[in-house]
Structures are given as C-alpha cells and as structure tokens.
Tab-separated table of C-alpha atoms in Angstrom:
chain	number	residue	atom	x	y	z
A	233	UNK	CA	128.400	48.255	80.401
A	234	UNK	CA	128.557	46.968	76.768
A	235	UNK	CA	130.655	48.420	73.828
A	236	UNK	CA	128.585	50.794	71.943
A	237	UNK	CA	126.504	51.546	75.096
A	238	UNK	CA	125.849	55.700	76.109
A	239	UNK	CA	128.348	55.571	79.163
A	240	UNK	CA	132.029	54.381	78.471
A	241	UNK	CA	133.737	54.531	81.367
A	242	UNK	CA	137.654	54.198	81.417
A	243	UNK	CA	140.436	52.402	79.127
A	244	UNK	CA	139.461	50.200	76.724
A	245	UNK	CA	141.423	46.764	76.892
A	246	UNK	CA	142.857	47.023	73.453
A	247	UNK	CA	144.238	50.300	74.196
A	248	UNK	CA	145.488	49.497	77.287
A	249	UNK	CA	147.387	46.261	75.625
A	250	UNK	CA	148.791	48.949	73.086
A	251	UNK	CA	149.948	51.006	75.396
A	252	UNK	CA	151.656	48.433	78.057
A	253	UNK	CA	153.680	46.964	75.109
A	254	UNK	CA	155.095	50.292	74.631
A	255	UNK	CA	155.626	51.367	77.783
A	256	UNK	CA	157.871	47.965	78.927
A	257	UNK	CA	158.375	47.493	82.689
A	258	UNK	CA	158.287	50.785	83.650
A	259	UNK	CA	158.738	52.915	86.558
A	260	UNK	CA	157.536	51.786	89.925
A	261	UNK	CA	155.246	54.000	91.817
A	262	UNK	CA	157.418	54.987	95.502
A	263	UNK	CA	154.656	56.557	97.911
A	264	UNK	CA	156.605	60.087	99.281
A	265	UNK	CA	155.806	61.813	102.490
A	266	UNK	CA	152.166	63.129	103.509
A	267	UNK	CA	150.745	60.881	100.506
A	268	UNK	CA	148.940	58.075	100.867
A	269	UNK	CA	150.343	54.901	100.646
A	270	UNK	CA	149.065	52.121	98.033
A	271	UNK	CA	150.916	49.140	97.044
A	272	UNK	CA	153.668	49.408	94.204
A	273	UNK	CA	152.395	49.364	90.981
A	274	UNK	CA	154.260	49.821	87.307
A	275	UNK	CA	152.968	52.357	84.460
A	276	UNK	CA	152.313	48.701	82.728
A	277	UNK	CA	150.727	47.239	85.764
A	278	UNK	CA	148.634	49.888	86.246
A	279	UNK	CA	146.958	50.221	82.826
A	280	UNK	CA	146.290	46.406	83.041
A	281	UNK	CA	144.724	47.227	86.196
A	282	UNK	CA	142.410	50.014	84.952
A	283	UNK	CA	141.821	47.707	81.763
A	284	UNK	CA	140.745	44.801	83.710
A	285	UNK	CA	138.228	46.959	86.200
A	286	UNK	CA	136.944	49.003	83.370
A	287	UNK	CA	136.582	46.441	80.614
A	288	UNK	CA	134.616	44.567	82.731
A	289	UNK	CA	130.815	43.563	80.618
A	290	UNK	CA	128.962	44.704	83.435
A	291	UNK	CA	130.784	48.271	84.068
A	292	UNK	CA	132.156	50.010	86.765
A	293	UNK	CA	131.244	49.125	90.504
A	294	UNK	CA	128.015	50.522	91.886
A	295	UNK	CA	128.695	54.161	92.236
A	296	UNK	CA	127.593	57.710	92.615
A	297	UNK	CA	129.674	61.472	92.850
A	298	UNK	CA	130.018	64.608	91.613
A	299	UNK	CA	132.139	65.738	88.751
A	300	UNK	CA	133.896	69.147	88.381
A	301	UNK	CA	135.816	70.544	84.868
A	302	UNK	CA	137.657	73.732	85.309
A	303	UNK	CA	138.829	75.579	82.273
A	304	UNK	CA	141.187	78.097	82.526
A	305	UNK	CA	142.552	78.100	78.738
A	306	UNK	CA	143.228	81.872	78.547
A	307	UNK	CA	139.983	83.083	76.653
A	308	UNK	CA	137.923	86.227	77.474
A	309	UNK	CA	135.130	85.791	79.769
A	310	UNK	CA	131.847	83.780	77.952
A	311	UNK	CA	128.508	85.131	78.183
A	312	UNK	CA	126.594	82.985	80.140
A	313	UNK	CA	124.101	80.736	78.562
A	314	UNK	CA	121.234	77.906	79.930
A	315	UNK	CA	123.113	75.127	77.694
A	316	UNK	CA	125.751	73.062	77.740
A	317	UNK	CA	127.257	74.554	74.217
A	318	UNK	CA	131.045	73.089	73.995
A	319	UNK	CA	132.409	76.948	73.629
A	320	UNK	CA	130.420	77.735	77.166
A	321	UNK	CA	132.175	74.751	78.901
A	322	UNK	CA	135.767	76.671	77.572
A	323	UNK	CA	135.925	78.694	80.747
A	324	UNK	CA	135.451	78.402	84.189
A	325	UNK	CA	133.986	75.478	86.229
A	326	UNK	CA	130.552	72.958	85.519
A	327	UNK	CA	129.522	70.281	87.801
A	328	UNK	CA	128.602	67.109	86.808
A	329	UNK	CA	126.344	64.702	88.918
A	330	UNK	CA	126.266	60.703	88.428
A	331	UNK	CA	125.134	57.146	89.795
A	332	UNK	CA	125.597	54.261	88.380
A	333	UNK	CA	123.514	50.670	89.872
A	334	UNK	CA	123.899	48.907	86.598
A	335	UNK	CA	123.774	48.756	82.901
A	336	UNK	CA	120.055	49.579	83.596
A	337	UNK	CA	120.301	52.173	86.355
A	338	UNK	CA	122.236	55.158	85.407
A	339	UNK	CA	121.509	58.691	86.124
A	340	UNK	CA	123.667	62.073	84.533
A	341	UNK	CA	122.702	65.466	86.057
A	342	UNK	CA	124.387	68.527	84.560
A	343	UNK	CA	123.771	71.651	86.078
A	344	UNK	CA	124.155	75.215	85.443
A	345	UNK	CA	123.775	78.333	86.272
A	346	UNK	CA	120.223	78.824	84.237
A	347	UNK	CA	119.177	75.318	83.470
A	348	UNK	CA	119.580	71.283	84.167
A	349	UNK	CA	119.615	68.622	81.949
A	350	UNK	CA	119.156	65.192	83.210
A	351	UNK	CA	119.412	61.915	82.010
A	352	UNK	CA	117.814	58.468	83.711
A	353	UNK	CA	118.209	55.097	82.437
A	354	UNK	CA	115.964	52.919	84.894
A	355	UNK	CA	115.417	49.365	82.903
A	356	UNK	CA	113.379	49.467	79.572
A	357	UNK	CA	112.748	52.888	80.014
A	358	UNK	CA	114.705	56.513	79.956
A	359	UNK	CA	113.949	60.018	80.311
A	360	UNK	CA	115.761	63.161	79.164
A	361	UNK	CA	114.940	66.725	80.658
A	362	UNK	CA	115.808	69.316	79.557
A	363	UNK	CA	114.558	72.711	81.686
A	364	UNK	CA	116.066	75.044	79.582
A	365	UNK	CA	113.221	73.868	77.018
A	366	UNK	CA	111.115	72.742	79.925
A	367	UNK	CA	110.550	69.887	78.195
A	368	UNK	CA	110.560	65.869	78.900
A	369	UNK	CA	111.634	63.193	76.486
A	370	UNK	CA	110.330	59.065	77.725
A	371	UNK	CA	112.130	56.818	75.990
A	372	UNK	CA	110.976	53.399	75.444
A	373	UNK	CA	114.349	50.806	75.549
A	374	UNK	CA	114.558	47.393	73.984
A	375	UNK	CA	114.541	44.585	76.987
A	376	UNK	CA	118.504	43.956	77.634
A	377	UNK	CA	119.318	45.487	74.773
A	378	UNK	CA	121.253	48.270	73.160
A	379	UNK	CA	120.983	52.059	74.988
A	380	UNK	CA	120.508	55.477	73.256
A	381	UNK	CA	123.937	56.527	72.184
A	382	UNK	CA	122.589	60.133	72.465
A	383	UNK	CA	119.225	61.999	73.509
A	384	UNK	CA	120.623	64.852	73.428
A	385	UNK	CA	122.933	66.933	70.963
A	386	UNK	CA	125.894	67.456	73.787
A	387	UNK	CA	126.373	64.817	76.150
A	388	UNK	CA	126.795	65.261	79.473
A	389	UNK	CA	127.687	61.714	80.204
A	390	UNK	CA	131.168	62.811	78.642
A	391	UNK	CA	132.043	65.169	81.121
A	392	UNK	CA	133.405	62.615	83.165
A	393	UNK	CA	136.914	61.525	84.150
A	394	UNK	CA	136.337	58.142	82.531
A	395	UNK	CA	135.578	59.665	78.973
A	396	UNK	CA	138.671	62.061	79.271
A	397	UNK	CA	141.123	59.531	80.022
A	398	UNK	CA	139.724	57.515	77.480
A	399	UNK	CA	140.791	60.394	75.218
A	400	UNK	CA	143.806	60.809	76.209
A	401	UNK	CA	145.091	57.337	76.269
A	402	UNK	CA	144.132	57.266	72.528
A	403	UNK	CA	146.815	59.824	71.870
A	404	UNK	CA	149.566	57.311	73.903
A	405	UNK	CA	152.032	55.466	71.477
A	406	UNK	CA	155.397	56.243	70.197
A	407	UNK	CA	154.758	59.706	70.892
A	408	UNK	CA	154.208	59.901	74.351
A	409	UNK	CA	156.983	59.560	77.416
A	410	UNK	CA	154.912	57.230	80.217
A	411	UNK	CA	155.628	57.286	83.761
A	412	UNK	CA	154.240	57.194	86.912
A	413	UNK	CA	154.803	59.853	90.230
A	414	UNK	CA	153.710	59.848	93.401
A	415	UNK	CA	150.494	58.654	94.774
A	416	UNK	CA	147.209	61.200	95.438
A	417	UNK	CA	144.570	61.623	97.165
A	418	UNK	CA	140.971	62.318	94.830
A	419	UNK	CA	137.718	63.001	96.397
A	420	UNK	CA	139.079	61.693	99.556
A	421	UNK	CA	140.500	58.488	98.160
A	422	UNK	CA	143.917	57.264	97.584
A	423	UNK	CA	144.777	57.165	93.619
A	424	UNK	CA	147.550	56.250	91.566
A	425	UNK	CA	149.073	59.041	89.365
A	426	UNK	CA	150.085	57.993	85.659
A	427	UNK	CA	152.085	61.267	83.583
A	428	UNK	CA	151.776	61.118	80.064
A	429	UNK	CA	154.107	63.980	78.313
A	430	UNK	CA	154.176	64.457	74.525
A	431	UNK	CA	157.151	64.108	72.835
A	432	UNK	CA	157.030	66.864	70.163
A	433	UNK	CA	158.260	70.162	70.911
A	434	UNK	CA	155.293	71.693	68.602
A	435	UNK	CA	152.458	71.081	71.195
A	436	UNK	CA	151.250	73.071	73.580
A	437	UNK	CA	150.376	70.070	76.470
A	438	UNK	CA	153.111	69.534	78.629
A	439	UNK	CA	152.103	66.779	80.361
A	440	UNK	CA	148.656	64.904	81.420
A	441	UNK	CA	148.125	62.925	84.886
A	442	UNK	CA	145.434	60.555	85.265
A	443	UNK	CA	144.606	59.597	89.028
A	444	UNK	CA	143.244	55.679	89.053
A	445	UNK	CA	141.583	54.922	91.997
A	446	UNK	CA	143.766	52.942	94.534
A	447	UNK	CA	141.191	49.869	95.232
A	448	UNK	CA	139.545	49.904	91.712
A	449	UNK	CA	141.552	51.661	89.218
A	450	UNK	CA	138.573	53.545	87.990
A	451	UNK	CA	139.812	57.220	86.634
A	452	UNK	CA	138.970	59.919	89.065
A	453	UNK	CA	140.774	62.734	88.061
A	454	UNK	CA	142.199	63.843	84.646
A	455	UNK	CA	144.592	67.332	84.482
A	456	UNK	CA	146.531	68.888	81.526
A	457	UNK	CA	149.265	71.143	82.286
A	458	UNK	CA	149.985	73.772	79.378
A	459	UNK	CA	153.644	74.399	78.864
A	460	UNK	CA	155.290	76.762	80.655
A	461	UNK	CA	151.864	76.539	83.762
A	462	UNK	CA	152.272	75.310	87.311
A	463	UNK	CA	148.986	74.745	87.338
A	464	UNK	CA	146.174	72.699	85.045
A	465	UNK	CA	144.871	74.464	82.167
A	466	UNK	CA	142.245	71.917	82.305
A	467	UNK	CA	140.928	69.521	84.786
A	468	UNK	CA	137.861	67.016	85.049
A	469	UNK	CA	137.653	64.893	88.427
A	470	UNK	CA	134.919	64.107	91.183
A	471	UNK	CA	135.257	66.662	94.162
A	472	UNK	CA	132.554	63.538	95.582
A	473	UNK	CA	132.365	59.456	95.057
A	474	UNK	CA	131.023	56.919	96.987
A	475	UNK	CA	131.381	53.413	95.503
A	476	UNK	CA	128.002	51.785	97.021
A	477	UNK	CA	124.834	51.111	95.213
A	478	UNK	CA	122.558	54.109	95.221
A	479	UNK	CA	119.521	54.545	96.551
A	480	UNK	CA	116.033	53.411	93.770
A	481	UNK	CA	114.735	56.842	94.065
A	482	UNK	CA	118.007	58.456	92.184
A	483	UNK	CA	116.669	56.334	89.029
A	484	UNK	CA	113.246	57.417	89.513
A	485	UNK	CA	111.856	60.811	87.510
A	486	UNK	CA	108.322	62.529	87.572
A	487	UNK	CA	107.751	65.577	84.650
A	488	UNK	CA	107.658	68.512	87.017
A	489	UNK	CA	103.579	70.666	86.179
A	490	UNK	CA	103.414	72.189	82.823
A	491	UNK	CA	105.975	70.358	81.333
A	492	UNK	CA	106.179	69.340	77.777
A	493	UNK	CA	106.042	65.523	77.832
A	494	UNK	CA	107.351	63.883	74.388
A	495	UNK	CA	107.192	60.202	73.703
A	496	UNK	CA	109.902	58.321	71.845
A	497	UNK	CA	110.475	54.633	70.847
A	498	UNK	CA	113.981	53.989	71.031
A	499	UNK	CA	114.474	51.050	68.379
A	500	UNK	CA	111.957	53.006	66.188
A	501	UNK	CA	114.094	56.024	66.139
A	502	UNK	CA	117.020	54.449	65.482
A	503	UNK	CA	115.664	52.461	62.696
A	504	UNK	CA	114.795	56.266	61.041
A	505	UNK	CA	118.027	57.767	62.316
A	506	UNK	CA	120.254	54.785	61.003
A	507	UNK	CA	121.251	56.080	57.327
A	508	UNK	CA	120.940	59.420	58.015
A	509	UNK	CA	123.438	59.395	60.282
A	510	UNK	CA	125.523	57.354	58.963
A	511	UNK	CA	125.670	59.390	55.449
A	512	UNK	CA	126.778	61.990	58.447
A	513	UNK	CA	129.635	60.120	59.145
A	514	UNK	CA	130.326	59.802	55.381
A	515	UNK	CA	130.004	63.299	54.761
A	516	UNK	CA	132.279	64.195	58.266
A	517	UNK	CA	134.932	61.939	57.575
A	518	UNK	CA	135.282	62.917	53.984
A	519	UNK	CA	135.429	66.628	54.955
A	520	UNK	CA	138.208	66.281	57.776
A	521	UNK	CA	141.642	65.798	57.113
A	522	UNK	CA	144.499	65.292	59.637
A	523	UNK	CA	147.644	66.522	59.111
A	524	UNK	CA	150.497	65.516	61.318
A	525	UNK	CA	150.335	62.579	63.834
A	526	UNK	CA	150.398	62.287	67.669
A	527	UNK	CA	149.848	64.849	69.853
A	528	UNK	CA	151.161	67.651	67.220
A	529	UNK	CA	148.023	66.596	64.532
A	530	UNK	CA	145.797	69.468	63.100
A	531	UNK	CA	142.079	68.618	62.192
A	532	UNK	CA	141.646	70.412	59.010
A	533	UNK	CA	137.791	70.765	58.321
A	534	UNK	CA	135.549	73.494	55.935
A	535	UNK	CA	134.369	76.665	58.177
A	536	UNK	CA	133.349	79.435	57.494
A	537	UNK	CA	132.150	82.062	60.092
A	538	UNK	CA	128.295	81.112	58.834
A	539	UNK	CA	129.166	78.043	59.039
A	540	UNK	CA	130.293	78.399	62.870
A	541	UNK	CA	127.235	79.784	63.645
A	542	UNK	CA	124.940	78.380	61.693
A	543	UNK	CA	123.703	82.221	60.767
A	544	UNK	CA	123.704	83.977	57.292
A	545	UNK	CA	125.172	86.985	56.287
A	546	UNK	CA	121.849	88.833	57.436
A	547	UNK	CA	122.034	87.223	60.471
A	548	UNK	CA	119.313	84.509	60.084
A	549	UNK	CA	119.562	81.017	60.958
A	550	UNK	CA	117.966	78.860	58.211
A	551	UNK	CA	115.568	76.481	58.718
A	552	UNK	CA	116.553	76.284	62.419
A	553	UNK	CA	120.207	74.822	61.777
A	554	UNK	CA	122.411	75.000	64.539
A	555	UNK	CA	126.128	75.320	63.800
A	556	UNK	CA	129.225	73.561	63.980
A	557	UNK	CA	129.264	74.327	67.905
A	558	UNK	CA	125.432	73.709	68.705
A	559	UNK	CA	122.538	75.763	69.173
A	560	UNK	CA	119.625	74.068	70.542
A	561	UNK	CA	120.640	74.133	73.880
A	562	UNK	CA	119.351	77.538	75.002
A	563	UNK	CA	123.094	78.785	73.837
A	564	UNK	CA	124.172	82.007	71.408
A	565	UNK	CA	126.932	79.942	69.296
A	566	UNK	CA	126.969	83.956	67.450
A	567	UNK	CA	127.476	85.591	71.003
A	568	UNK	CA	129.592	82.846	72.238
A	569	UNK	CA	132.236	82.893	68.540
A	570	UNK	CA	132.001	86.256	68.985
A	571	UNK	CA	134.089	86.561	72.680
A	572	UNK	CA	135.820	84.363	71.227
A	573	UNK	CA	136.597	85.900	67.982
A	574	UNK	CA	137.447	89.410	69.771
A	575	UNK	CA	141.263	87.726	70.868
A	576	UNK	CA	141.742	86.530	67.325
A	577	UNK	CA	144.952	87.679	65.354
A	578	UNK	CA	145.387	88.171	61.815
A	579	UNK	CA	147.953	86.329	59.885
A	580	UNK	CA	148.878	85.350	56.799
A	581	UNK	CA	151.527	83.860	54.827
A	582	UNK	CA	151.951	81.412	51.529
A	583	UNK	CA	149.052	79.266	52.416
A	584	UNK	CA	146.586	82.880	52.655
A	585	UNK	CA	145.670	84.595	55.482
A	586	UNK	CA	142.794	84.327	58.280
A	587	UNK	CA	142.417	85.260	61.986
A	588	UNK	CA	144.410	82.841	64.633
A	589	UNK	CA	142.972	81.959	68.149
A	590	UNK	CA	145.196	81.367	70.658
A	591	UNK	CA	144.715	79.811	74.097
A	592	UNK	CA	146.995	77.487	76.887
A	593	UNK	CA	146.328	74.168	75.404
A	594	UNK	CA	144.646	74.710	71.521
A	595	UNK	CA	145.376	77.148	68.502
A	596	UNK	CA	142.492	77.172	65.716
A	597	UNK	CA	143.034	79.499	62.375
A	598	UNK	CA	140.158	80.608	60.288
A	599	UNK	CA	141.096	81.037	56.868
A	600	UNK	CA	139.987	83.278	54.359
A	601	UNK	CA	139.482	80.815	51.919
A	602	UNK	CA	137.014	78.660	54.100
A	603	UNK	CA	139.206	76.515	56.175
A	604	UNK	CA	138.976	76.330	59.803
A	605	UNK	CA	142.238	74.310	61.488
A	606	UNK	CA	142.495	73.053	65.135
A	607	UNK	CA	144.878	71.521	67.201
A	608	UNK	CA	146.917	71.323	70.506
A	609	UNK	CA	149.764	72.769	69.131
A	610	UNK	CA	151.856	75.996	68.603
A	611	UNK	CA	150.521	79.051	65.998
A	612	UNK	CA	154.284	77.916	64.244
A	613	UNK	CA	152.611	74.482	63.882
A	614	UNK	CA	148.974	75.347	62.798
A	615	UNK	CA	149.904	77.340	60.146
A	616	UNK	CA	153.118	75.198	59.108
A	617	UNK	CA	149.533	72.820	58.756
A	618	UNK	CA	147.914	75.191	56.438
A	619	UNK	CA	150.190	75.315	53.896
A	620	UNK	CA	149.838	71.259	53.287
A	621	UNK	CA	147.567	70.600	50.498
C-alpha cells in the first residue's frame, strides 16, 4: 500500500534503519521450552525483516482476522456509547475485523456493543457505514490513485497491531533499551517477541513487546506493561488471521432498507478539504508544545473543560462542534469526561493549580489557567512539565 494511503501497516523502512543502527548486533532470539521454535533472529535482523515485508509498495500479504484492544488503565467504568469516541475505547475490550486483497480491496469492521461502522475499499469505489447514524457514505476513488485518508472522524483502521507498533517504534532511539525474548505464539502462529523498555525513570511504561509474525514479520500483537503490573495495561493483537486472499463478497456492500445513502466524490472533496485542513494543521501545531523528549515528553495543548466537550457553560454545544475527544459518533464526550473527571485530584503548586488524572500508563493535568497536559509519565513529571514556560 502506498505512503500516504488510509491503511499503514507496520514499520516504516526509515524507522526501522534508525532504529537497527542503534540497536548494533543485538541479542539473539534462543527458542525456550513449550514455545515454538523459529529460526534465530537479532533485534537488528528482525526490524529489517518487518521493514522489508511491510515496506513493501504493494502492502502486506493477502489477509483477513480479527483484532482485539483491551484496556485496563485503572479508570472508573465508561458509560457505554454506539461510537467509537477515543475516551470509550479507554476501558475494557473492542474488536476489530479486517481483510486485506490489495491496495484496492480492503475492508475495516468495528463493532460494538450498540453500533458498527464499516469501511470497504473495492477498486474506484468505497463505502462508509455508519449504523449508529444509519447512514451510508459511496465514495467515488480516482483510478489507481490516492485513497481517503479518513471518512470518518475516528478511524478504525488504527486499531490495529500494525498502526500501534508503528507508534511505538517512533518513540525507539537513544531512549529506549532493545532486546529480544523468547518466541510466542499469536492467533495460533509462531511470532517473534521484540521488548522495548524506556530508559527514564519518570515514565510510567515499563516495557512494550511487539510479536512479528514468524513467516512474514507482519505485527500481530502489541502489549504495554505499566510499571510495577504483571500483566498488560494495554494490548492490541488478532485473537484470528489467516494470510490467504479473501473471498470477493467481503469487499462487496449493499445499503441495508431505509438507509440514508450520501454520495461523495473523493478528489472533489479533497480539493474543498485541502486548505482547510491544512490551516488545521497550522493552527494544531502552533498550539501544542512538547516538553521533554523520549518516552518522558508531555504534550502541552489549550483545554479547557468547554473545550473538552465541546459544550458551554449552559451546557449547549454550538453550532454542532464536537470537542477535543469527538462527538459525532453517537458518543457523550460530557458523560464520558465526566467518569473520567470523578478520579481527578486537585493539585497545585508554583506553576497554579488544576485537577490531575491518573491511570497505569498516562497522567493528564487540567489547569486552571486553561492548559490541559498529557503524557506517559509520573504526576512528579507532569507537573515538573507545567511549570516550563
């Protein structure tokens, strides 16, 4: 699959290169008792390996499975919602269902408990339903050219494996211990098991293991241990894959009676999205400011709690914005802050005061004076970040 195409699947080759430089020969891979065994492989080796499978122009191998992503960060229980809101997918688990034929055959289900969102590439043309809204986007596609970066306003082609260890590769450098342990078995295949562990006392992740797929190095499985856990605070990984092509009539969709049908023209829409989303970006990147480096940074941005939820002080949401978390999804982001909002601590010190949210793997602070701060690290960190100007 292209660069700059919806679906990125795995390491990128530059990072890879970046990362192999650092890492040296490395440790070699010894296969223990009861797991499988693959042939030896180095950290290095290993992330050529992935590179060279995943970088290829024409993406991954044929392929369809299910993906799971468990959360268990430490918040209070969600209320549950139709949509795929980021704060909903902070607890418990969500299933995500693909198959890949080609660059122009893919197919993302995401299910949950009130609603489905679906998204089909089959050649020039692509459809996104949503139930929640009961509605049914066509998409007309250029011939062999580029494919909608988004059709909806949360993905669910990044709940995958690929797209988290993509992620968390980007965080690898000088900061970051590499090694490799024993070999695993994912969705009943035999994987390779890379352990990334921050250096930095100051954040919370003690270590993250990617599985790599023993015959194609494709990411199955991607866990974070918190510090101090036994087990993953957070995991994404296919419970099923099968690496054959998949049958035509996965690619194939039909608007179910009584749907909303809405028509779209893909080059069109770009052409009218183009500057306003790039003066997005602008406006984002001049808003958000990073303090610290490696796995210990803090993303500094303005919040308020309006801003959060998109809601005035009277509890209206004007002219049908959607906050900082979504909206539009058939999700509260009001009832969803709010559980969230109820484990908050205040604190304050030289830089103000605000209310800190703690969990396993992130701390966020919302100050007083409009700042909201988030990052895998300790409370001693985050706020240690809000006194930089």
């Amino acid at each position: 699959m292209r660069k700059g195409t919806f679906m990125r699947w795995g390491v990128p080759i530059a990072a890879a290169a970046v990362i192999g430089g650092a890492l040296g020969a490395g440790p070699v891979i010894a296969a223990v008792s009861g797991d499988p065994v693959l042939p030896e492989r180095s950290a290095q080796q290993l992330l050529a390996d992935a590179a060279a499978a995943t970088g290829k122009s024409e993406g991954p191998p044929p392929m369809s499975g299910t993906v799971q992503q468990t959360a268990s960060l430490g918040l209070p229980a969600l209320p549950q919602t139709g949509g795929s809101s980021p704060l909903a997918l902070l607890s418990g688990s969500h299933e995500v269902k693909v198959w890949y034929g080609g660059q122009d055959k893919v197919r993302v289900a995401m299910p949950t408990q009130l609603a489905e969102t679906n998204l089909i590439v089959n050649g020039d043309q692509a459809w996104y339903w949503d139930s929640s809204s009961n509605t049914a986007t066509r998409v007309k596609l250029p011939q062999g050219g580029e494919r909608p970066g988004s059709l909806a306003t949360h993905r669910p082609e990044d709940l995958t494996p690929q797209a988290a260890a993509e992620k968390m590769l980007a965080q690898v450098g000088e900061h970051t211990v590499i090694s490799v342990s024993n070999t695993a078995e994912v969705a009943g295949r035999p994987a390779y098991q890379l352990v990334l562990k921050p250096k930095a006392e100051g954040s919370l992740v003690q270590e993250v293991r990617l599985a790599l797929d023993g015959e194609n190095y494709m990411p199955l499985r991607v866990q974070v241990f918190a510090k101090g856990s036994a087990e993953p605070a957070f995991q994404i990984g296919y419970t099923q894959v099968t690496f054959t092509p998949p049958a035509a009539e996965n690619f194939t969709f039909t608007p179910p009676a009584g749907a909303k049908v809405e028509e779209q023209d893909f080059a069109a829409h770009k052409r009218e999205m183009g500057g306003e989303q790039q003066e997005r970006a602008k406006e984002a990147a001049r808003d958000v400011k990073v303090v610290g480096e490696g796995w210990t940074s803090v993303a500094v941005l303005p919040g308020s709690l309006s801003d959060l939820t998109g809601k005035k002080a009277d509890g209206a949401t004007p002219g049908g914005e959607e906050s900082r978390f979504g909206g539009r999804d058939g999700a509260d982001p009001a009832a969803l802050l709010d559980s969230v909002l109820k484990s908050a601590t205040p604190v304050s010190g030289e830089w103000g005061s605000g209310k800190l949210i703690t969990t396993k793997l992130a701390t966020a602070l919302l100050t007083d004076d409009g700042r909201l701060l988030v990052g895998a690290v300790t409370p001693e960190e985050i706020t240690k970040a809000a006194g930089v100007k």
